[in-house]
Coordinates of C-alpha atoms and ligand atoms in Angstrom, one line a residue:
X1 CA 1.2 -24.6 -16.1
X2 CA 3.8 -27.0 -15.2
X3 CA 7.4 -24.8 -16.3
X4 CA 10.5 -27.2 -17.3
X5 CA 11.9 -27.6 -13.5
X6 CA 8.8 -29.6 -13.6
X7 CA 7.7 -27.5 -10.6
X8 CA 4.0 -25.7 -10.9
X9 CA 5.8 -22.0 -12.4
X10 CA 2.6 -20.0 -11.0
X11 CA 2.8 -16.3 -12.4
X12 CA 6.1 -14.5 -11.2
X13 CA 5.0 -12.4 -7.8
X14 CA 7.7 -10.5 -8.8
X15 CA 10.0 -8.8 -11.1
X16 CA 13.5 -6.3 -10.8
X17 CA 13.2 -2.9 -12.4
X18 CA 16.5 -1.4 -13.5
X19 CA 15.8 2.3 -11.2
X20 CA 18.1 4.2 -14.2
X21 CA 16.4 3.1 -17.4
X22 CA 12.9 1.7 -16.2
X23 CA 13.9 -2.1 -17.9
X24 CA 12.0 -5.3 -16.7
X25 CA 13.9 -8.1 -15.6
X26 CA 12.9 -11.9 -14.2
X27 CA 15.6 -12.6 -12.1
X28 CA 18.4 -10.2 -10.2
X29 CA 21.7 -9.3 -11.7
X30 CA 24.6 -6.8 -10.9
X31 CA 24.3 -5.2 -14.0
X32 CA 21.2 -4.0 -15.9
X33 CA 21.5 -5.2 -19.3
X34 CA 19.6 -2.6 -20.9
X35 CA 21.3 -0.1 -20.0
X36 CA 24.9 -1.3 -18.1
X37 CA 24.4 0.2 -15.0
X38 CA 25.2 -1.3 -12.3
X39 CA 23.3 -1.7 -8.9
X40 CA 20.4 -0.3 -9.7
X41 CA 18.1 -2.9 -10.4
X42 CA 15.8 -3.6 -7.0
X43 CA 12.6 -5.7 -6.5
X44 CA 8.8 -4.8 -7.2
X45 CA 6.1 -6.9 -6.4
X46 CA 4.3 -7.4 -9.5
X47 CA 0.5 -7.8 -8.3
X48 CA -0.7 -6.1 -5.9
X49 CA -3.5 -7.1 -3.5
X50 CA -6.2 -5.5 -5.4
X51 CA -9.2 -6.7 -6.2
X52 CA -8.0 -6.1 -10.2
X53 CA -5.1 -8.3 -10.0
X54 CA -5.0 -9.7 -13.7
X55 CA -6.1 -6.2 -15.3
X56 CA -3.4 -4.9 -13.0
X57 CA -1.0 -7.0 -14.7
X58 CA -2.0 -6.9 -18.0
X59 CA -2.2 -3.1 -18.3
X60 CA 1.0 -2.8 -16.6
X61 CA 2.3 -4.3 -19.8
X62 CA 0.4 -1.8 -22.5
X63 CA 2.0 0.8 -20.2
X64 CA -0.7 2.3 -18.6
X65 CA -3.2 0.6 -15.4
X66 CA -6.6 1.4 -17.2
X67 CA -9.3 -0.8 -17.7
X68 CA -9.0 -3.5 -20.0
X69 CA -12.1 -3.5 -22.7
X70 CA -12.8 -7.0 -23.9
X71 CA -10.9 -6.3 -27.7
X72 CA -12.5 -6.5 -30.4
X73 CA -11.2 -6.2 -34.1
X74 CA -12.0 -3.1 -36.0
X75 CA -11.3 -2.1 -38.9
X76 CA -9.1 1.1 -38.4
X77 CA -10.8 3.7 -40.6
X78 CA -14.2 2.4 -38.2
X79 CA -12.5 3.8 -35.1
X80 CA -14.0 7.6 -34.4
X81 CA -11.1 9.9 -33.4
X82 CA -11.7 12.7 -31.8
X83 CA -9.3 15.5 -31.2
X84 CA -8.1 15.2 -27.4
X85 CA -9.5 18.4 -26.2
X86 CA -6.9 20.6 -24.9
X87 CA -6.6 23.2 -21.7
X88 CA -4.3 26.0 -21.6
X89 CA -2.5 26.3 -18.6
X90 CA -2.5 29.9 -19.1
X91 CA 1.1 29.5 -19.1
X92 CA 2.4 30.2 -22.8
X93 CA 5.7 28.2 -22.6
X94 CA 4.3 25.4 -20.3
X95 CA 1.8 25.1 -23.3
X96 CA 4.4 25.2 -25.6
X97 CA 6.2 22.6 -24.6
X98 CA 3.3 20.4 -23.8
X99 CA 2.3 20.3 -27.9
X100 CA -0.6 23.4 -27.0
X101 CA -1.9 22.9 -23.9
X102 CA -2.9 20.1 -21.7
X103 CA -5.0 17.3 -22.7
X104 CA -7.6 16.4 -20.5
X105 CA -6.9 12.8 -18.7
X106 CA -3.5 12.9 -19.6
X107 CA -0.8 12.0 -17.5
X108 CA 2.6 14.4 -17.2
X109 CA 5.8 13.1 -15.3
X110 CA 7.5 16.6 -14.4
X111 CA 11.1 15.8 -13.7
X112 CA 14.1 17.9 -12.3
X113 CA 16.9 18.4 -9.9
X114 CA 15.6 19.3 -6.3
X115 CA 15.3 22.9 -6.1
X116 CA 14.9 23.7 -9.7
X117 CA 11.2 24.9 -9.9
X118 CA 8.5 21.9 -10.2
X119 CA 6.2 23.2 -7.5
X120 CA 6.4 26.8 -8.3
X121 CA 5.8 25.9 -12.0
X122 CA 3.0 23.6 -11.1
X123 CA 1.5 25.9 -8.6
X124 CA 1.3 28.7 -10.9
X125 CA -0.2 26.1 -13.3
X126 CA -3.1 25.0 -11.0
X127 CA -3.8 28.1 -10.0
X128 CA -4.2 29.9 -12.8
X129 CA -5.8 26.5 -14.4
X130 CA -8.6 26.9 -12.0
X131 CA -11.6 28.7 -14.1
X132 CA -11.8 26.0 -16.3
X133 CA -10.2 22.8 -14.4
X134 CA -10.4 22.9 -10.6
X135 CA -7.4 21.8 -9.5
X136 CA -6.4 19.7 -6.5
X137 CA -2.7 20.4 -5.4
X138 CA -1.7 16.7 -3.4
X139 CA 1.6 17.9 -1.1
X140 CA 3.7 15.2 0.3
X141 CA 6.7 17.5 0.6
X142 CA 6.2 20.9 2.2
X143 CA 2.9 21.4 4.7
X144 CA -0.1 23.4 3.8
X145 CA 1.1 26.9 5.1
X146 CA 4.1 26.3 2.9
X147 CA 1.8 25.4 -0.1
X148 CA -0.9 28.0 0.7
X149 CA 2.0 30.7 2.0
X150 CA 3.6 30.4 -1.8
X151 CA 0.4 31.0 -3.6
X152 CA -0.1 34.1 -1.6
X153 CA 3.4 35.8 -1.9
X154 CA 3.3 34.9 -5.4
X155 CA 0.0 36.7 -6.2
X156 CA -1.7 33.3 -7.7
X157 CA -5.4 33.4 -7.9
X158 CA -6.6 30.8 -4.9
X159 CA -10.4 30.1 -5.9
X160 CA -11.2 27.1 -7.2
X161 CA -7.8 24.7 -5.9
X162 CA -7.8 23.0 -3.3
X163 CA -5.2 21.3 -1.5
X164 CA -4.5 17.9 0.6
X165 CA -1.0 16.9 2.8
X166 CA -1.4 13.0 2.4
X167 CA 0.5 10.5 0.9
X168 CA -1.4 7.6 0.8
X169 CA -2.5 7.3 -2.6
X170 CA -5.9 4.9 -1.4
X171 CA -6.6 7.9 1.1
X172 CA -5.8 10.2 -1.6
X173 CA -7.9 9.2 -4.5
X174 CA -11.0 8.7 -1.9
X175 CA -10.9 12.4 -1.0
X176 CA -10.4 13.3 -4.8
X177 CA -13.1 11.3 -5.8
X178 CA -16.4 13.1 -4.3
X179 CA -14.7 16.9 -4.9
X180 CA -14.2 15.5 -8.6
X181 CA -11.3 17.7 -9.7
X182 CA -10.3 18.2 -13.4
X183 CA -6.3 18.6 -12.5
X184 CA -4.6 16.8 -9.8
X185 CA -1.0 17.7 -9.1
X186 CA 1.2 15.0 -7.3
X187 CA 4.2 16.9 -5.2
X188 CA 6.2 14.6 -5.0
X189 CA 5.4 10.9 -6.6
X190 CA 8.4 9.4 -4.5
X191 CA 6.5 10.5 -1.2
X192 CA 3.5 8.5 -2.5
X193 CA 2.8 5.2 -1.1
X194 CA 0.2 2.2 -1.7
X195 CA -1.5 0.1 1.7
X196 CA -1.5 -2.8 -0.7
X197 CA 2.4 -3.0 -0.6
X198 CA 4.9 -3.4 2.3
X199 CA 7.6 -1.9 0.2
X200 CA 8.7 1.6 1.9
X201 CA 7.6 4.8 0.5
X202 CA 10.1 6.4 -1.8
X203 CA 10.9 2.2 -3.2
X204 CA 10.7 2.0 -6.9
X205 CA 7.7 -0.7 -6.3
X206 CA 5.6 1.8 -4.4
X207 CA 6.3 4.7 -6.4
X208 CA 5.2 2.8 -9.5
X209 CA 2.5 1.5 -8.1
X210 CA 1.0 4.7 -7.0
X211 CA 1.7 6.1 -9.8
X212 CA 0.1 3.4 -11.7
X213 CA -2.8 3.6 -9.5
X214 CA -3.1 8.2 -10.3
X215 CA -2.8 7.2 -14.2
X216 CA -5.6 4.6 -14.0
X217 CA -7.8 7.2 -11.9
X218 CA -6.5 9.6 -14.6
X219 CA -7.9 7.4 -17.4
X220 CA -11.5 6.3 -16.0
X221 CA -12.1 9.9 -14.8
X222 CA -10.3 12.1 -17.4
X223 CA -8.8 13.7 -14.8
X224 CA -5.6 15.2 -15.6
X225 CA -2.8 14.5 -13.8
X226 CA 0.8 16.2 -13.3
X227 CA 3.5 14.0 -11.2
X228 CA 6.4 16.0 -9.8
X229 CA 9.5 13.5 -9.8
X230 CA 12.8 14.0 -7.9
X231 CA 15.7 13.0 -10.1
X232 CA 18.4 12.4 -8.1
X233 CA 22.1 12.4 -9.5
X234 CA 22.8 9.3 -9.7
X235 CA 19.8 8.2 -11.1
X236 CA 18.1 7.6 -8.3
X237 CA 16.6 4.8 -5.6
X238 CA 13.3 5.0 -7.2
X239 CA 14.4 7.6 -10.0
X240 CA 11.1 8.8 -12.0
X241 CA 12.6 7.0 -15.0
X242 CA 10.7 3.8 -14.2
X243 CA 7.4 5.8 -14.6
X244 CA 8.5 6.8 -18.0
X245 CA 6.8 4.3 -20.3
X246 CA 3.6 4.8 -17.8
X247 CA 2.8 8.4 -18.3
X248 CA 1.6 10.0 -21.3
X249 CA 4.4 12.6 -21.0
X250 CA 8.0 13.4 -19.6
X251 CA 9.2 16.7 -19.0
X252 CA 12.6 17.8 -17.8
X253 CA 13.1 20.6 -15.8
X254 CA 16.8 21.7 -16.6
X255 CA 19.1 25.3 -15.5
X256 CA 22.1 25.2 -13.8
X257 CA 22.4 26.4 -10.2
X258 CA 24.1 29.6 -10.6
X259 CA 21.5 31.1 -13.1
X260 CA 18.4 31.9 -13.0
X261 CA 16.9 30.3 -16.4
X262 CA 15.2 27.4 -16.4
X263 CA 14.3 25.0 -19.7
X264 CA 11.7 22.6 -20.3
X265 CA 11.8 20.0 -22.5
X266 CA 9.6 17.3 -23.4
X267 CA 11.6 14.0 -23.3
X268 CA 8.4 12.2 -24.0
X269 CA 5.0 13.5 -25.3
X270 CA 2.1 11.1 -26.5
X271 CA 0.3 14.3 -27.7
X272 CA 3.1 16.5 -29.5
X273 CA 6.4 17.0 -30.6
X274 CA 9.1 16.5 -28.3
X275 CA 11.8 19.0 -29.2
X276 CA 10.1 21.7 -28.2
X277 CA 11.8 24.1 -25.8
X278 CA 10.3 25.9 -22.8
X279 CA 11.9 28.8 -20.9
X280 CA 11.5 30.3 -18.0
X281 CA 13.5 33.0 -15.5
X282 CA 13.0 32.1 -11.5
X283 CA 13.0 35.3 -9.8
X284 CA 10.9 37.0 -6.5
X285 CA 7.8 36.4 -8.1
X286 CA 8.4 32.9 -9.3
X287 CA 8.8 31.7 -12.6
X288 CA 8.7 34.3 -15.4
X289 CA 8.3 32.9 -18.8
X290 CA 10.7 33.9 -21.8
X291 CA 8.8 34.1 -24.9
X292 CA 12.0 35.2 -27.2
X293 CA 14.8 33.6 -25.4
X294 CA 17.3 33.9 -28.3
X295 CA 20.4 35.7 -26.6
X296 CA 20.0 35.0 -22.6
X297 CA 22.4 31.8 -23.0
X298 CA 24.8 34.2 -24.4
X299 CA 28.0 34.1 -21.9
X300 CA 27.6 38.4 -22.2
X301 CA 31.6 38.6 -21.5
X302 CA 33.0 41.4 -23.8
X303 CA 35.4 41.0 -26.7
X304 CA 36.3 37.1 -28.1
X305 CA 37.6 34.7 -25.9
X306 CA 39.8 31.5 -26.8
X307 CA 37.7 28.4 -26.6
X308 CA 34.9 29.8 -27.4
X309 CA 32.4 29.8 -30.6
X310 CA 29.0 31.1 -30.4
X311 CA 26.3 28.9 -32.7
X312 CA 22.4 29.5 -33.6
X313 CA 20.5 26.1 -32.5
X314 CA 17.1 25.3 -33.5
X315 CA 14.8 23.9 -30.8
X316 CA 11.5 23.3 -31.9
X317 CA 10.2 26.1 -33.9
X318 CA 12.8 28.9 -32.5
X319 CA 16.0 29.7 -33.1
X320 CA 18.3 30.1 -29.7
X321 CA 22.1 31.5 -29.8
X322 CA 24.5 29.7 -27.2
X323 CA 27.7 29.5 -26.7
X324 CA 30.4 26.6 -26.8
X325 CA 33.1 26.4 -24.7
X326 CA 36.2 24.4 -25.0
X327 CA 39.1 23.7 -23.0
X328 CA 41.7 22.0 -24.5
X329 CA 44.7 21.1 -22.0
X330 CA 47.7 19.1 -21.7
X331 CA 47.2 16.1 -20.3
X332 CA 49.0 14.0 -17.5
X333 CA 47.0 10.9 -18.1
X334 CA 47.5 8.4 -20.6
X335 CA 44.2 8.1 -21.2
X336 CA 43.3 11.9 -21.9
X337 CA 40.0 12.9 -20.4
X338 CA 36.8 14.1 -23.2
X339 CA 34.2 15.5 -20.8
X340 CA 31.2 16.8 -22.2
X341 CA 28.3 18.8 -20.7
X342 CA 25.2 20.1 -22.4
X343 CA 26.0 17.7 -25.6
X344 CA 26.6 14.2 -26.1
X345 CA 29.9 12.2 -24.9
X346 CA 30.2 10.2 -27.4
X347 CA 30.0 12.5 -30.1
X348 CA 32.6 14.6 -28.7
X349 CA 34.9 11.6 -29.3
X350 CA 34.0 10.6 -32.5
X351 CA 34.5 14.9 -33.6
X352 CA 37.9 15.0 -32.1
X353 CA 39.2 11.6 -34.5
X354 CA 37.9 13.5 -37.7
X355 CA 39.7 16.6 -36.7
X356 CA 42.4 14.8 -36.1
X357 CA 42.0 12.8 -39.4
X358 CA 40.3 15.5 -41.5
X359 CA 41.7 18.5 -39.8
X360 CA 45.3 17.4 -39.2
X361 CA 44.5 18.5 -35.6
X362 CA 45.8 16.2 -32.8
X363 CA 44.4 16.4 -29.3
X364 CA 45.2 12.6 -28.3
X365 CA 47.7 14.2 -25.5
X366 CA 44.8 16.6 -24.2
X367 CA 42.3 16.5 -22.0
X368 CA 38.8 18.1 -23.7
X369 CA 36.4 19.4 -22.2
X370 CA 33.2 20.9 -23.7
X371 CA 30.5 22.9 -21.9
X372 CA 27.0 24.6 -23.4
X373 CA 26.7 28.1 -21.7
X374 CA 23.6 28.4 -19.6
X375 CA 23.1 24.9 -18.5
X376 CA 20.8 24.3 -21.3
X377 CA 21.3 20.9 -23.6
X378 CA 22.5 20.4 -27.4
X379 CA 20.8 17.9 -28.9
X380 CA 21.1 18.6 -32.8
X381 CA 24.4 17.9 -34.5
X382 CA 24.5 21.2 -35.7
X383 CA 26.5 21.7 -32.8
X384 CA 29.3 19.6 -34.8
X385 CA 31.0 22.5 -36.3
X386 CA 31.0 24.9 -33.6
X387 CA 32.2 22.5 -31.6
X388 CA 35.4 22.1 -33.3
X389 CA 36.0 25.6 -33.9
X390 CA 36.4 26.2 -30.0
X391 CA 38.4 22.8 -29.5
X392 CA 40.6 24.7 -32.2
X393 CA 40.5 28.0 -30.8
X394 CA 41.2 26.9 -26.9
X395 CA 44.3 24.7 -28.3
X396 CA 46.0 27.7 -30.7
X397 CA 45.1 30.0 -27.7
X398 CA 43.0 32.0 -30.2
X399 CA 39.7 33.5 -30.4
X400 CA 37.9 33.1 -33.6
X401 CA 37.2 36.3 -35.3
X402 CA 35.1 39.1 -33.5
X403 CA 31.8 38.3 -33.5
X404 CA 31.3 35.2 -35.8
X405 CA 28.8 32.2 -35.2
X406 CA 28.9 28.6 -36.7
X407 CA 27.0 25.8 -37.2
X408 CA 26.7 22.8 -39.1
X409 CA 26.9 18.7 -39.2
X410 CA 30.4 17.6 -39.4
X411 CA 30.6 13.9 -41.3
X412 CA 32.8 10.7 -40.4
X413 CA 34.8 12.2 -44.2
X414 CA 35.1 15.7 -42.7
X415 CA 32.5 16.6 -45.5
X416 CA 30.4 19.9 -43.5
X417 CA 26.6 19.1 -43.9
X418 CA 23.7 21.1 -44.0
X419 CA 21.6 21.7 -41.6
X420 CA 17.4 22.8 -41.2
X421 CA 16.0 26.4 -41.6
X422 CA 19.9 27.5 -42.0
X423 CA 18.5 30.3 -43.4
X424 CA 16.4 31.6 -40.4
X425 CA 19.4 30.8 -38.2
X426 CA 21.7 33.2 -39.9
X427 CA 19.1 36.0 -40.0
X428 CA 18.8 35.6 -36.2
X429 CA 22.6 35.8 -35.9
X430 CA 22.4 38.9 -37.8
X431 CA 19.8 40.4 -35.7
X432 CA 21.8 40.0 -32.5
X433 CA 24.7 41.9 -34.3
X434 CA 27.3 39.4 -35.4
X435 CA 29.0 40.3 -38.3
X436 CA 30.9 36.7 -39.5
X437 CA 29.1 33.4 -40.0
X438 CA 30.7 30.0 -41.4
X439 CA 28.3 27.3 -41.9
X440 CA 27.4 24.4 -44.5
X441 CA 27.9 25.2 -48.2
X442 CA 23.9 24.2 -48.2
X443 CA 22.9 26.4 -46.2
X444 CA 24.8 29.4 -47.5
X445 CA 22.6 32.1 -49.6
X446 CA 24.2 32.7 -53.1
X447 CA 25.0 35.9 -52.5
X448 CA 27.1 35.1 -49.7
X449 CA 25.3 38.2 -47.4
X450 CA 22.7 38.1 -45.2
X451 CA 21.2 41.3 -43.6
X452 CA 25.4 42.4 -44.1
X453 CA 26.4 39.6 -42.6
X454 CA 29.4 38.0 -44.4
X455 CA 28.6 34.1 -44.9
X456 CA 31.7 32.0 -45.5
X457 CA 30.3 28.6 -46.8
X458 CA 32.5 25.4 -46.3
X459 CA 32.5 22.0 -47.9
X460 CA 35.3 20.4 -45.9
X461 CA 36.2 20.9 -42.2
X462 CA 39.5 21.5 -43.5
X463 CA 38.0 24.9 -45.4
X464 CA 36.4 25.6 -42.1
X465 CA 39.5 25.5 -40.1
X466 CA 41.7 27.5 -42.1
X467 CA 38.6 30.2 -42.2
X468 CA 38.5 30.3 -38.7
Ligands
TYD501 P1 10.7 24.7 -6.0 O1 9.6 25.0 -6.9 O2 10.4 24.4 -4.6 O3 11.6 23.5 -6.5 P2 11.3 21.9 -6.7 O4 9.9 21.7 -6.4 O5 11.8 21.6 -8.1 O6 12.2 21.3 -5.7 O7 11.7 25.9 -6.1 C1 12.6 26.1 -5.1 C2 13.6 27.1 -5.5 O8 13.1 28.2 -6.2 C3 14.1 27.7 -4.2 O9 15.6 27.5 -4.3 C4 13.8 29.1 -4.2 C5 13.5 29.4 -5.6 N1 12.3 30.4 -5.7 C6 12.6 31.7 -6.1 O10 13.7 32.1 -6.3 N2 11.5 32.5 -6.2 C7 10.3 32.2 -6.0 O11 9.3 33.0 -6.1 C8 10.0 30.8 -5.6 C9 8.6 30.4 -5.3 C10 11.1 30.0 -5.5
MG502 MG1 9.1 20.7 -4.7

């Protein structure tokens, strides 16, 4: 193929990956423009020197290194689906969050802050996975007595795993392949690392390269296949997120470091819904799972507090009562600072201009910041109202009435919108004892009561505001 520089343009060798957001990109630049970040894009080698070159590249782009079939046309209602056959991991929220269960020859990115509980969750997974997958547990990290040492203090069943220290993935898949497990767990994929590249282990070329290499062993074996991922804060040299589109599913490991609760949550999931929630408590035996989680992101401080409104989310198919904080503050900048953590930046913004327009609040001399009790994340914007209410409540230097809860969409016209299953959220208020609830007109019953809760139903943010 001659290209128009008139020189032979012979397929590009290689190819710059943006390490925050996985994007592709044919030539270097500061900036990824996918995403805006800068400095993160670095150099893969796009072929390999495998034997497979061109399937190599092809599948790289369908997003996962399998073999490519000769394709055919078919007419779709000729295909034969079959239900993937699932696994349980004998771990109820692990299963939860994976869309019920694991599905044989799939491939799951586990992701998380160092520390927070991959290989204890993983562990416990194999383990107890063993009776009907054999599992082999691939350590790059900690050495076999560590591995082996955990199991033991944690009480895990050992028959049936087995367990290898390597990190060269060609070494690695030959030992896998005669022993044939069902379940391979990869601690950690950034210790992973091909012969065919020169690349160093941990570079975003070799860690995507053996992880393309476990999801095409995955796919021609049906082998399932969990890979641990480090993210690292700032995104990371070779941050998991390049693997994203590769894998079959992403899950996040998220808690803060004080406490000791810990949240899954599928970011990505071929095979399920991805706002499903898993929880767990770490403790001396590992992780414990929390099959009714509703209160334990509760701050538990006595008495109301300024800045602070207690809401009932809905993630997946359970309700879950957390608390927003809010710390409104005079500001010496011009620019006032709106930090948000556990919800959305952005959001935060556009919230504070309707209650300044809407509301006749104005916090453009404040700095704002916003925090989710428990580490955990916000992702529904019934968080709107509650919001608000404690943005209000930190500014006046008043607590909103003893035990009341809020939730509800709040609109660019400062109209309050409803919001899903509003009903089952304010029963689960009432079951945790609060007495006061102010939420979407919608989503109000007509009685206005609910299990003797009082339910103040507002149109208009303003309504809401002058009822808190
Ligand atoms: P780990 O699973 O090694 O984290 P990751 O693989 O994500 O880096 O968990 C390490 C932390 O968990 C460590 O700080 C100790 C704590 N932990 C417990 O509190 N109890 C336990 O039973 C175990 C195994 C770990
Ligand atoms: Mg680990």
């Amino acid at each position: 193929m001659i290209g128009k520089s008139g020189k032979s343009s012979a397929r590009r060798a290689t190819a710059y990956v943006c390490s925050d957001c996985g994007s592709e990109h044919s030539k270097w630049q500061g900036q990824c423009t996918d995403c805006g970040r800068w400095n993160t894009l670095s150099e893969i080698a796009l072929e390999s020197a495998m034997p497979e070159k061109s399937g190599v590249a092809q599948s790289r782009r369908s997003g996962w290194a399998g073999k490519v079939d000769p394709p055919a046309i078919t007419a779709l209602k000729d295909v034969t689906v079959s239900e993937e056959s699932r696994e349980t991991t004998h771990i109820g929220e692990l299963d939860r969050v994976l869309g019920g269960g694991l599905v044989h020859g799939s491939v799951v990115l586990v992701g998380g802050d160092p520390g927070i509980g991959k290989s204890t969750l993983l562990l416990q997974a194999v383990t107890q996975m063993a009776q009907t997958m054999p599992g082999l547990y691939v350590t790059g990290e900690e050495s076999l007595t560590q591995v082996a040492g955990r199991a033991v203090r944690l009480g895990l069943p050992l028959e049936g795993v087995h367990a290898l220290a390597e990190t060269c993935i060609e070494r690695i898949l030959e030992q896998a392949a005669p022993m044939g497990p069902r379940l391979i767990v990869a601690d950690s994929i950034q210790t992973l690392w091909t012969e065919t590249l020169t690349a160093a282990p941990g570079s975003v070329s070799q860690v995507r390269e053996s992880a393309a290499r476990l999801v095409r062993y995955a796919k021609e074996t049906g082998t399932a296949v969990f890979l641990v991922g480090h993210v690292t804060k700032e995104g990371g040299i070779a941050g998991p997120r390049v693997l994203e589109h590769m894998v079959d599913a992403v899950l996040y490991f998220e808690g803060e470091s004080g406490s000791r609760f810990r949240v899954l949550r599928a970011f990505k999931n071929r095979f399920g819904a991805v706002n499903e929630l898993g929880v767990f408590a770490m403790g001396d035996k590992g992780l414990r799972e929390v099959p009714n989680p509703s209160a334990i992101f509760l701050s538990g401080h006595r008495g109301p507090q300024p800045g602070s409104c207690v809401m009932v989310t809905r993630e997946g198919t359970r309700p879950l009562m957390v608390e927003v904080q809010a710390l409104v503050d005079h500001s010496p900048l011009s620019n006032p600072r709106r930090v948000a953590v556990g919800m959305e930046g952005n959001r935060l913004a556009m919230l504070l201009a309707v209650l300044h327009r809407h509301g006749g609040v104005a916090v453009g001399d404040q700095d704002v910041f916003v925090n989710v009790v428990g580490g955990i994340r916000v992702q529904e914007t019934a968080v709107d109202l509650p919001l608000l209410l404690a943005v209000l409540s930190s500014l006046r230097d008043r607590p909103l009435g003893e035990q009341t809860v809020a939730f509800g969409e709040v609109g660019l016209s400062g109209e309050i919108r409803p919001v899903p299953n509003g009903e089952e959220r304010l029963k689960e208020a009432a079951t945790h004892g609060f007495k006061r609830a102010i939420v979407p007109k919608a989503n109000a019953p007509k009685s206005g009561k609910v299990a003797g809760m009082d339910v103040i139903a507002v149109e208009r943010l303003a309504d809401a505001l002058e009822h808190a």
